[in-house]
Amino acid sequence: MRRAKIFNSLERLISKDARLNSNGDLMHQVEYVFANKEKFIEKIQRVKTPCILLDSNALKNSIKEFDENFTKYFQSYTPYYAVKSNDHPYILKTVVRSGFGLDTSSGKELKLAVKVGAKKILLTGPAKSDEELELALDNADRVIINIDSFRELERLGEITNRRKCYIKAGVRVFTKYHGKWNKFGINIDEVSNFWSRAKKYPFVDLVGIQCHMSWNENVMPYSNIIRKISDQLNGTFSEDDLQKIEFIDLGGGFYPYRTEGCYAWSTEAGEIIQLMNKNSSSEFPYKYKYRITESIPIKDFSKGIANCVKKYLSTLLNNKQFSVFFEPGRIISNNSMHFALSVRDVKDKHFGIADGGTNMIGYNKFSYTYCPIVNLTHPSTEEIEFTLYGSLCTPHDIWGYYCFAEKIEEGDVLIIPFQGAYTYSLSNDFIKEIPPVYIM
Ligand SMILES: Cc1ncc(COP(=O)(O)O)c(C=O)c1O
């Protein structure tokens, strides 16, 4: 009895987790697969599974939706797609052709950005090497460096003095709202000090302030940060220095709307339930299989952030040069790729092994994150319990615990839709090669 009470309280805690919406489902993703069934089958018949399908229409729709919403609400905004979220050249070329710049975080990414013809590039990231700074200077006509520390400013200053080469720059800051993201940049309280220090280096044209954090589910993190930047600028910057600010870069971090879920056991309360249930005969102690992670649609992000910019940064908006920069990653790349697998081995009614392994995504995402798996050979709008392992010789290789299927047989083709963000760019050849990417 007591045990049941504890279980119920823990379940209530899971439901209260603000990020998780108990009533949600991801049927829109399943319906997308069914609506495009012929296209998927036609492609997969001509190639072999496992493979990655790059969905150019879905990618273009994400770019268009982002751009339309930010153009609508901002007087001037400049998007820089975050290369790290998916660095496939087709994706980079598509975003560049749509007028986006690229946000790079290393010399490797900067070279890629130059190669695909990007006209606007940011070099962001900690601990840049001298070689990376030199490479940015080689492309100074199109690169802005977001400086990460006082020491980096000094090193950049020395290199630019030696080369007599001008470069535009911003300074990355963190605030009390940045949590673990305070590894990056300088404390916002030091920004005016940094601004004065930069005046020592005539070739470093410091014109912006940058910050970033990921996984933002609503406007609150942006509004907190905008307010903090505004307080700092109004309190410590001279009129002349304010006039010099050409951009505030608010980074990326837009968590796509209704895109994935979270298994009960991967919440804190869920972990306790799992521990309590360790020696019990009941196999699944949770009320819910998984919950869908909540966030707001992109139109609400853009409208809300634009309102904060108008309210708190109005002095900067008078500067004709001024633009708000963004570095969207996940929100652009998430829908751009789908994984196609086949069932290689059905070991019993409730578990089997696919022909591809999770080296395709580089980490054990699906052990705790729920995404729909859709059986194209025996489709159904109902989900059955089926643990799908990958083909790597390690137990940590799991694709999911449920499948939209009438039944599952050897050879069935499975689609895991909308897997473009932080998967392909993390994929590796642990045990198996990375499967090919085909454009559809
Ligand atoms: C500096 C910077 N900008 C942009 C991004 C993209 O973030 P997201 O994919 O959450 O939009 C990242 C991701 O970590 C980042 O580090």
GROMACS .gro file of C-alpha atoms and ligand atoms in nm:
model
  456
    1MET     CA    1   0.000   0.000   0.000
    2ARG     CA    2   0.276   0.241   0.102
    3ARG     CA    3   0.471   0.137  -0.202
    4ALA     CA    4   0.174   0.214  -0.428
    5LYS     CA    5   0.142   0.559  -0.270
    6ILE     CA    6   0.508   0.636  -0.331
    7PHE     CA    7   0.472   0.519  -0.691
    8ASN     CA    8   0.172   0.748  -0.739
    9SER     CA    9   0.354   1.049  -0.596
   10LEU     CA   10   0.651   0.980  -0.819
   11GLU     CA   11   0.421   0.948  -1.120
   12ARG     CA   12   0.272   1.284  -1.028
   13LEU     CA   13   0.621   1.431  -1.015
   14ILE     CA   14   0.691   1.300  -1.365
   15SER     CA   15   0.367   1.460  -1.488
   16LYS     CA   16   0.461   1.789  -1.325
   17ASP     CA   17   0.789   1.805  -1.512
   18ALA     CA   18   0.715   2.128  -1.698
   19ARG     CA   19   0.881   2.010  -2.016
   20LEU     CA   20   0.668   1.704  -2.056
   21ASN     CA   21   0.315   1.709  -2.186
   22SER     CA   22   0.128   1.394  -2.085
   23ASN     CA   23  -0.132   1.424  -2.360
   24GLY     CA   24   0.103   1.474  -2.653
   25ASP     CA   25   0.189   1.235  -2.930
   26LEU     CA   26   0.395   1.259  -3.245
   27MET     CA   27   0.131   1.130  -3.486
   28HIS     CA   28   0.207   1.419  -3.724
   29GLN     CA   29   0.550   1.260  -3.785
   30VAL     CA   30   0.396   0.916  -3.844
   31GLU     CA   31   0.142   1.070  -4.082
   32TYR     CA   32   0.425   1.242  -4.270
   33VAL     CA   33   0.585   0.902  -4.331
   34PHE     CA   34   0.255   0.751  -4.449
   35ALA     CA   35   0.182   1.051  -4.673
   36ASN     CA   36   0.524   1.007  -4.837
   37LYS     CA   37   0.520   0.626  -4.834
   38GLU     CA   38   0.556   0.584  -5.210
   39LYS     CA   39   0.850   0.826  -5.219
   40PHE     CA   40   1.026   0.640  -4.936
   41ILE     CA   41   0.966   0.298  -5.092
   42GLU     CA   42   1.071   0.410  -5.438
   43LYS     CA   43   1.401   0.543  -5.300
   44ILE     CA   44   1.473   0.248  -5.072
   45GLN     CA   45   1.403  -0.005  -5.351
   46ARG     CA   46   1.686   0.148  -5.552
   47VAL     CA   47   1.940   0.155  -5.270
   48LYS     CA   48   2.023  -0.064  -4.973
   49THR     CA   49   1.934  -0.014  -4.608
   50PRO     CA   50   2.067   0.105  -4.373
   51CYS     CA   51   2.080   0.451  -4.522
   52ILE     CA   52   2.008   0.813  -4.446
   53LEU     CA   53   1.750   0.995  -4.658
   54LEU     CA   54   1.808   1.366  -4.694
   55ASP     CA   55   1.467   1.527  -4.743
   56SER     CA   56   1.529   1.845  -4.940
   57ASN     CA   57   1.164   1.961  -4.925
   58ALA     CA   58   1.149   1.926  -4.548
   59LEU     CA   59   1.479   2.114  -4.517
   60LYS     CA   60   1.357   2.397  -4.741
   61ASN     CA   61   1.033   2.420  -4.544
   62SER     CA   62   1.224   2.459  -4.217
   63ILE     CA   63   1.443   2.733  -4.365
   64LYS     CA   64   1.139   2.912  -4.512
   65GLU     CA   65   0.937   2.891  -4.192
   66PHE     CA   66   1.226   3.031  -3.986
   67ASP     CA   67   1.304   3.309  -4.229
   68GLU     CA   68   0.943   3.418  -4.284
   69ASN     CA   69   0.875   3.442  -3.912
   70PHE     CA   70   1.190   3.636  -3.826
   71THR     CA   71   1.159   3.869  -4.126
   72LYS     CA   72   0.802   3.942  -4.018
   73TYR     CA   73   0.887   4.057  -3.667
   74PHE     CA   74   1.241   4.201  -3.688
   75GLN     CA   75   1.341   4.534  -3.836
   76SER     CA   76   1.674   4.372  -3.929
   77TYR     CA   77   1.784   4.019  -3.853
   78THR     CA   78   2.068   3.801  -3.985
   79PRO     CA   79   2.054   3.421  -3.959
   80TYR     CA   80   2.372   3.212  -3.939
   81TYR     CA   81   2.298   2.839  -3.956
   82ALA     CA   82   2.498   2.647  -3.692
   83VAL     CA   83   2.711   2.407  -3.898
   84LYS     CA   84   2.768   2.172  -3.604
   85SER     CA   85   2.404   2.064  -3.601
   86ASN     CA   86   2.443   1.898  -3.942
   87ASP     CA   87   2.741   1.965  -4.166
   88HIS     CA   88   2.631   1.772  -4.475
   89PRO     CA   89   2.744   1.982  -4.777
   90TYR     CA   90   2.398   1.963  -4.939
   91ILE     CA   91   2.246   2.118  -4.627
   92LEU     CA   92   2.514   2.387  -4.608
   93LYS     CA   93   2.469   2.475  -4.976
   94THR     CA   94   2.091   2.488  -4.938
   95VAL     CA   95   2.099   2.723  -4.638
   96VAL     CA   96   2.360   2.945  -4.804
   97ARG     CA   97   2.152   2.963  -5.123
   98SER     CA   98   1.857   3.072  -4.908
   99GLY     CA   99   2.060   3.373  -4.794
  100PHE     CA  100   2.170   3.242  -4.454
  101GLY     CA  101   2.522   3.286  -4.323
  102LEU     CA  102   2.702   3.003  -4.145
  103ASP     CA  103   2.805   2.984  -3.780
  104THR     CA  104   3.124   2.781  -3.751
  105SER     CA  105   3.303   2.662  -3.437
  106SER     CA  106   3.640   2.546  -3.567
  107GLY     CA  107   3.886   2.576  -3.852
  108LYS     CA  108   3.740   2.258  -3.996
  109GLU     CA  109   3.391   2.407  -4.011
  110LEU     CA  110   3.523   2.741  -4.134
  111LYS     CA  111   3.695   2.568  -4.429
  112LEU     CA  112   3.366   2.393  -4.511
  113ALA     CA  113   3.178   2.724  -4.498
  114VAL     CA  114   3.427   2.888  -4.737
  115LYS     CA  115   3.410   2.584  -4.966
  116VAL     CA  116   3.030   2.599  -5.000
  117GLY     CA  117   3.053   2.970  -5.087
  118ALA     CA  118   2.911   3.128  -4.770
  119LYS     CA  119   2.930   3.507  -4.788
  120LYS     CA  120   2.863   3.564  -4.418
  121ILE     CA  121   3.046   3.350  -4.164
  122LEU     CA  122   3.083   3.361  -3.787
  123LEU     CA  123   3.372   3.193  -3.610
  124THR     CA  124   3.250   3.118  -3.258
  125GLY     CA  125   3.377   2.875  -2.997
  126PRO     CA  126   3.630   2.851  -2.715
  127ALA     CA  127   4.005   2.804  -2.732
  128LYS     CA  128   4.058   2.902  -3.094
  129SER     CA  129   4.406   2.815  -3.213
  130ASP     CA  130   4.636   3.069  -3.382
  131GLU     CA  131   4.587   2.872  -3.705
  132GLU     CA  132   4.209   2.915  -3.675
  133LEU     CA  133   4.244   3.289  -3.612
  134GLU     CA  134   4.480   3.316  -3.911
  135LEU     CA  135   4.230   3.130  -4.129
  136ALA     CA  136   3.958   3.374  -4.024
  137LEU     CA  137   4.189   3.663  -4.123
  138ASP     CA  138   4.253   3.499  -4.461
  139ASN     CA  139   3.877   3.537  -4.513
  140ALA     CA  140   3.832   3.866  -4.331
  141ASP     CA  141   3.599   4.000  -4.602
  142ARG     CA  142   3.331   3.753  -4.490
  143VAL     CA  143   3.417   3.639  -4.135
  144ILE     CA  144   3.323   3.788  -3.800
  145ILE     CA  145   3.507   3.639  -3.501
  146ASN     CA  146   3.315   3.601  -3.177
  147ILE     CA  147   3.599   3.638  -2.926
  148ASP     CA  148   3.579   3.403  -2.629
  149SER     CA  149   3.811   3.559  -2.368
  150PHE     CA  150   4.043   3.848  -2.280
  151ARG     CA  151   4.340   3.632  -2.371
  152GLU     CA  152   4.191   3.547  -2.708
  153LEU     CA  153   4.144   3.921  -2.772
  154GLU     CA  154   4.512   3.974  -2.693
  155ARG     CA  155   4.622   3.693  -2.927
  156LEU     CA  156   4.394   3.816  -3.206
  157GLY     CA  157   4.521   4.171  -3.149
  158GLU     CA  158   4.882   4.059  -3.186
  159ILE     CA  159   4.813   3.856  -3.502
  160THR     CA  160   4.613   4.139  -3.665
  161ASN     CA  161   4.888   4.391  -3.576
  162ARG     CA  162   5.148   4.168  -3.735
  163ARG     CA  163   4.940   4.113  -4.049
  164LYS     CA  164   4.795   4.466  -4.054
  165CYS     CA  165   4.462   4.302  -4.130
  166TYR     CA  166   4.124   4.436  -4.010
  167ILE     CA  167   3.862   4.195  -3.884
  168LYS     CA  168   3.512   4.248  -3.746
  169ALA     CA  169   3.451   4.091  -3.410
  170GLY     CA  170   3.200   4.037  -3.136
  171VAL     CA  171   3.255   3.929  -2.778
  172ARG     CA  172   3.081   3.625  -2.636
  173VAL     CA  173   2.924   3.680  -2.296
  174PHE     CA  174   2.751   3.469  -2.033
  175THR     CA  175   2.503   3.579  -1.770
  176LYS     CA  176   2.368   3.426  -1.450
  177TYR     CA  177   2.104   3.262  -1.671
  178HIS     CA  178   2.355   3.061  -1.872
  179GLY     CA  179   2.410   2.774  -1.627
  180LYS     CA  180   2.654   2.522  -1.769
  181TRP     CA  181   2.692   2.743  -2.077
  182ASN     CA  182   2.915   2.974  -1.871
  183LYS     CA  183   3.212   2.780  -2.002
  184PHE     CA  184   3.187   3.016  -2.300
  185GLY     CA  185   3.276   3.383  -2.324
  186ILE     CA  186   3.327   3.642  -2.054
  187ASN     CA  187   3.099   3.747  -1.769
  188ILE     CA  188   2.855   4.013  -1.896
  189ASP     CA  189   2.964   4.233  -1.603
  190GLU     CA  190   3.305   4.266  -1.773
  191VAL     CA  191   3.178   4.368  -2.116
  192SER     CA  192   3.260   4.741  -2.089
  193ASN     CA  193   3.605   4.655  -1.959
  194PHE     CA  194   3.651   4.424  -2.260
  195TRP     CA  195   3.531   4.701  -2.492
  196SER     CA  196   3.796   4.941  -2.356
  197ARG     CA  197   4.067   4.675  -2.378
  198ALA     CA  198   3.983   4.609  -2.745
  199LYS     CA  199   4.060   4.975  -2.828
  200LYS     CA  200   4.427   4.888  -2.783
  201TYR     CA  201   4.412   4.679  -3.100
  202PRO     CA  202   4.347   4.904  -3.402
  203PHE     CA  203   4.278   4.616  -3.643
  204VAL     CA  204   4.017   4.446  -3.423
  205ASP     CA  205   3.686   4.611  -3.507
  206LEU     CA  206   3.473   4.514  -3.208
  207VAL     CA  207   3.110   4.576  -3.303
  208GLY     CA  208   2.896   4.309  -3.139
  209ILE     CA  209   2.796   4.102  -2.839
  210GLN     CA  210   2.713   3.733  -2.869
  211CYS     CA  211   2.570   3.465  -2.642
  212HIS     CA  212   2.408   3.127  -2.683
  213MET     CA  213   2.242   2.842  -2.501
  214SER     CA  214   2.054   2.544  -2.639
  215TRP     CA  215   1.730   2.365  -2.551
  216ASN     CA  216   1.517   2.675  -2.505
  217GLU     CA  217   1.152   2.572  -2.484
  218ASN     CA  218   1.008   2.924  -2.478
  219VAL     CA  219   1.099   3.294  -2.494
  220MET     CA  220   1.196   3.327  -2.127
  221PRO     CA  221   1.571   3.248  -2.163
  222TYR     CA  222   1.604   3.501  -2.446
  223SER     CA  223   1.411   3.772  -2.260
  224ASN     CA  224   1.619   3.725  -1.943
  225ILE     CA  225   1.940   3.758  -2.140
  226ILE     CA  226   1.823   4.056  -2.348
  227ARG     CA  227   1.725   4.240  -2.028
  228LYS     CA  228   2.062   4.163  -1.871
  229ILE     CA  229   2.253   4.284  -2.178
  230SER     CA  230   2.040   4.600  -2.185
  231ASP     CA  231   2.102   4.675  -1.814
  232GLN     CA  232   2.474   4.631  -1.864
  233LEU     CA  233   2.495   4.847  -2.175
  234ASN     CA  234   2.280   5.124  -2.030
  235GLY     CA  235   2.475   5.121  -1.706
  236THR     CA  236   2.831   5.109  -1.835
  237PHE     CA  237   2.858   5.211  -2.203
  238SER     CA  238   2.912   5.566  -2.330
  239GLU     CA  239   2.687   5.704  -2.603
  240ASP     CA  240   2.976   5.669  -2.850
  241ASP     CA  241   3.036   5.306  -2.761
  242LEU     CA  242   2.664   5.227  -2.792
  243GLN     CA  243   2.671   5.377  -3.141
  244LYS     CA  244   2.946   5.134  -3.238
  245ILE     CA  245   2.732   4.825  -3.167
  246GLU     CA  246   2.628   4.674  -3.498
  247PHE     CA  247   2.492   4.343  -3.374
  248ILE     CA  248   2.360   4.156  -3.078
  249ASP     CA  249   2.385   3.784  -3.152
  250LEU     CA  250   2.137   3.579  -2.949
  251GLY     CA  251   2.265   3.243  -3.074
  252GLY     CA  252   2.040   2.948  -3.156
  253GLY     CA  253   1.869   2.715  -2.914
  254PHE     CA  254   1.514   2.699  -3.054
  255TYR     CA  255   1.381   2.362  -2.944
  256PRO     CA  256   1.164   2.238  -3.233
  257TYR     CA  257   0.793   2.214  -3.161
  258ARG     CA  258   0.667   1.863  -3.072
  259THR     CA  259   0.961   1.675  -3.208
  260GLU     CA  260   1.054   1.407  -2.956
  261GLY     CA  261   0.965   1.261  -2.622
  262CYS     CA  262   1.124   1.140  -2.306
  263TYR     CA  263   1.085   0.791  -2.160
  264ALA     CA  264   0.953   0.783  -1.804
  265TRP     CA  265   1.273   0.624  -1.673
  266SER     CA  266   1.489   0.909  -1.797
  267THR     CA  267   1.332   1.163  -1.557
  268GLU     CA  268   1.463   1.185  -1.199
  269ALA     CA  269   1.138   1.054  -1.049
  270GLY     CA  270   1.132   0.784  -1.314
  271GLU     CA  271   1.479   0.668  -1.213
  272ILE     CA  272   1.364   0.628  -0.853
  273ILE     CA  273   1.064   0.422  -0.968
  274GLN     CA  274   1.299   0.205  -1.169
  275LEU     CA  275   1.524   0.149  -0.867
  276MET     CA  276   1.226   0.067  -0.643
  277ASN     CA  277   1.098  -0.178  -0.897
  278LYS     CA  278   1.428  -0.355  -0.946
  279ASN     CA  279   1.335  -0.675  -0.767
  280SER     CA  280   0.966  -0.673  -0.847
  281SER     CA  281   0.794  -0.905  -1.094
  282SER     CA  282   0.597  -0.626  -1.264
  283GLU     CA  283   0.793  -0.532  -1.574
  284PHE     CA  284   0.671  -0.183  -1.656
  285PRO     CA  285   0.603   0.021  -1.345
  286TYR     CA  286   0.510   0.348  -1.520
  287LYS     CA  287   0.167   0.483  -1.609
  288TYR     CA  288   0.296   0.643  -1.929
  289LYS     CA  289   0.532   0.494  -2.185
  290TYR     CA  290   0.681   0.831  -2.264
  291ARG     CA  291   0.588   1.196  -2.269
  292ILE     CA  292   0.632   1.447  -2.544
  293THR     CA  293   0.872   1.732  -2.478
  294GLU     CA  294   0.695   2.067  -2.496
  295SER     CA  295   0.816   2.384  -2.663
  296ILE     CA  296   0.652   2.670  -2.852
  297PRO     CA  297   0.616   2.707  -3.230
  298ILE     CA  298   0.879   2.917  -3.410
  299LYS     CA  299   0.633   3.201  -3.476
  300ASP     CA  300   0.594   3.249  -3.100
  301PHE     CA  301   0.971   3.250  -3.049
  302SER     CA  302   1.021   3.518  -3.316
  303LYS     CA  303   0.733   3.738  -3.202
  304GLY     CA  304   0.827   3.715  -2.834
  305ILE     CA  305   1.198   3.780  -2.888
  306ALA     CA  306   1.127   4.071  -3.123
  307ASN     CA  307   0.906   4.230  -2.856
  308CYS     CA  308   1.188   4.202  -2.600
  309VAL     CA  309   1.439   4.351  -2.843
  310LYS     CA  310   1.206   4.648  -2.909
  311LYS     CA  311   1.147   4.698  -2.539
  312TYR     CA  312   1.503   4.666  -2.408
  313LEU     CA  313   1.738   4.742  -2.697
  314SER     CA  314   1.555   5.035  -2.855
  315THR     CA  315   1.861   5.266  -2.837
  316LEU     CA  316   2.056   5.022  -3.053
  317LEU     CA  317   1.773   4.997  -3.306
  318ASN     CA  318   1.834   5.363  -3.399
  319ASN     CA  319   2.173   5.264  -3.538
  320LYS     CA  320   2.122   5.204  -3.912
  321GLN     CA  321   2.386   4.930  -3.918
  322PHE     CA  322   2.227   4.739  -3.631
  323SER     CA  323   2.100   4.385  -3.679
  324VAL     CA  324   2.001   4.103  -3.446
  325PHE     CA  325   2.192   3.786  -3.531
  326PHE     CA  326   2.070   3.432  -3.469
  327GLU     CA  327   2.253   3.100  -3.499
  328PRO     CA  328   1.977   2.842  -3.547
  329GLY     CA  329   2.093   2.481  -3.567
  330ARG     CA  330   1.849   2.212  -3.460
  331ILE     CA  331   1.538   2.401  -3.574
  332ILE     CA  332   1.674   2.405  -3.932
  333SER     CA  333   1.836   2.063  -3.956
  334ASN     CA  334   1.603   1.849  -3.747
  335ASN     CA  335   1.356   1.763  -4.025
  336SER     CA  336   1.619   1.728  -4.296
  337MET     CA  337   1.709   1.360  -4.251
  338HIS     CA  338   1.522   1.033  -4.200
  339PHE     CA  339   1.684   0.700  -4.119
  340ALA     CA  340   1.588   0.393  -4.323
  341LEU     CA  341   1.658   0.053  -4.165
  342SER     CA  342   1.541  -0.303  -4.222
  343VAL     CA  343   1.464  -0.569  -3.965
  344ARG     CA  344   1.745  -0.821  -3.986
  345ASP     CA  345   1.651  -1.061  -3.708
  346VAL     CA  346   1.329  -1.105  -3.509
  347LYS     CA  347   1.430  -1.275  -3.187
  348ASP     CA  348   1.080  -1.289  -3.037
  349LYS     CA  349   0.747  -1.109  -3.064
  350HIS     CA  350   0.880  -0.814  -2.868
  351PHE     CA  351   1.238  -0.771  -2.977
  352GLY     CA  352   1.460  -0.777  -3.277
  353ILE     CA  353   1.763  -0.633  -3.446
  354ALA     CA  354   1.785  -0.379  -3.729
  355ASP     CA  355   2.050  -0.382  -4.000
  356GLY     CA  356   2.193  -0.043  -3.896
  357GLY     CA  357   2.358   0.059  -3.571
  358THR     CA  358   2.342   0.377  -3.368
  359ASN     CA  359   2.692   0.469  -3.482
  360MET     CA  360   2.474   0.645  -3.746
  361ILE     CA  361   2.399   0.902  -3.474
  362GLY     CA  362   2.710   0.871  -3.262
  363TYR     CA  363   2.555   0.837  -2.915
  364ASN     CA  364   2.286   0.650  -2.724
  365LYS     CA  365   2.011   0.907  -2.788
  366PHE     CA  366   1.728   0.656  -2.810
  367SER     CA  367   1.796   0.494  -2.474
  368TYR     CA  368   1.627   0.798  -2.317
  369THR     CA  369   1.473   0.999  -2.602
  370TYR     CA  370   1.158   0.875  -2.770
  371CYS     CA  371   1.109   0.918  -3.144
  372PRO     CA  372   0.855   0.725  -3.352
  373ILE     CA  373   0.967   0.423  -3.555
  374VAL     CA  374   0.736   0.346  -3.847
  375ASN     CA  375   0.711   0.009  -4.020
  376LEU     CA  376   0.654   0.074  -4.391
  377THR     CA  377   0.605  -0.293  -4.479
  378HIS     CA  378   0.338  -0.364  -4.216
  379PRO     CA  379   0.217  -0.013  -4.134
  380SER     CA  380  -0.027   0.079  -3.861
  381THR     CA  381  -0.135   0.393  -3.679
  382GLU     CA  382  -0.113   0.195  -3.355
  383GLU     CA  383   0.214   0.145  -3.173
  384ILE     CA  384   0.319  -0.201  -3.053
  385GLU     CA  385   0.581  -0.281  -2.793
  386PHE     CA  386   0.895  -0.387  -2.971
  387THR     CA  387   1.251  -0.321  -2.860
  388LEU     CA  388   1.456  -0.252  -3.169
  389TYR     CA  389   1.829  -0.295  -3.121
  390GLY     CA  390   2.093  -0.188  -3.369
  391SER     CA  391   2.341  -0.420  -3.536
  392LEU     CA  392   2.650  -0.313  -3.338
  393CYS     CA  393   2.809  -0.568  -3.110
  394THR     CA  394   2.730  -0.369  -2.792
  395PRO     CA  395   2.418  -0.368  -2.570
  396HIS     CA  396   2.400   0.013  -2.576
  397ASP     CA  397   2.284   0.010  -2.934
  398ILE     CA  398   1.909   0.076  -2.916
  399TRP     CA  399   1.677   0.247  -3.165
  400GLY     CA  400   1.359   0.239  -2.958
  401TYR     CA  401   1.105   0.045  -2.757
  402TYR     CA  402   0.791   0.088  -2.969
  403CYS     CA  403   0.703   0.065  -3.334
  404PHE     CA  404   0.407   0.179  -3.543
  405ALA     CA  405   0.341  -0.163  -3.697
  406GLU     CA  406   0.070  -0.421  -3.747
  407LYS     CA  407   0.339  -0.684  -3.695
  408ILE     CA  408   0.713  -0.710  -3.742
  409GLU     CA  409   0.888  -0.959  -3.967
  410GLU     CA  410   1.239  -1.009  -4.097
  411GLY     CA  411   1.304  -0.778  -4.394
  412ASP     CA  412   1.046  -0.514  -4.292
  413VAL     CA  413   1.152  -0.160  -4.383
  414LEU     CA  414   1.148   0.088  -4.095
  415ILE     CA  415   1.168   0.468  -4.105
  416ILE     CA  416   1.277   0.684  -3.813
  417PRO     CA  417   1.172   1.025  -3.938
  418PHE     CA  418   1.314   1.373  -3.863
  419GLN     CA  419   1.659   1.283  -3.736
  420GLY     CA  420   1.873   1.554  -3.896
  421ALA     CA  421   1.997   1.741  -3.587
  422TYR     CA  422   2.314   1.638  -3.402
  423THR     CA  423   2.311   1.289  -3.552
  424TYR     CA  424   2.483   1.288  -3.890
  425SER     CA  425   2.751   1.529  -3.765
  426LEU     CA  426   2.813   1.302  -3.465
  427SER     CA  427   2.806   0.974  -3.659
  428ASN     CA  428   3.118   0.760  -3.643
  429ASP     CA  429   3.255   0.432  -3.773
  430PHE     CA  430   3.257   0.253  -3.436
  431ILE     CA  431   3.234  -0.114  -3.540
  432LYS     CA  432   3.046  -0.033  -3.862
  433GLU     CA  433   3.080   0.217  -4.142
  434ILE     CA  434   2.856   0.524  -4.160
  435PRO     CA  435   2.576   0.438  -4.405
  436PRO     CA  436   2.540   0.649  -4.721
  437VAL     CA  437   2.320   0.958  -4.748
  438TYR     CA  438   2.075   0.979  -5.041
  439ILE     CA  439   1.886   1.290  -5.138
  440MET     CA  440   1.510   1.245  -5.180
  441LIG     C1  441   2.759   2.894  -3.042
  441LIG     C2  442   2.644   2.812  -3.085
  441LIG     N1  443   2.554   2.866  -3.168
  441LIG     C3  444   2.448   2.796  -3.213
  441LIG     C4  445   2.427   2.665  -3.174
  441LIG     C5  446   2.307   2.592  -3.227
  441LIG     O1  447   2.220   2.558  -3.126
  441LIG     P1  448   2.081   2.488  -3.159
  441LIG     O2  449   2.110   2.372  -3.244
  441LIG     O3  450   2.029   2.451  -3.025
  441LIG     O4  451   1.997   2.591  -3.230
  441LIG     C6  452   2.517   2.605  -3.085
  441LIG     C7  453   2.496   2.468  -3.037
  441LIG     O5  454   2.548   2.422  -2.940
  441LIG     C8  455   2.629   2.680  -3.041
  441LIG     O6  456   2.721   2.627  -2.958
   0.00000   0.00000   0.00000
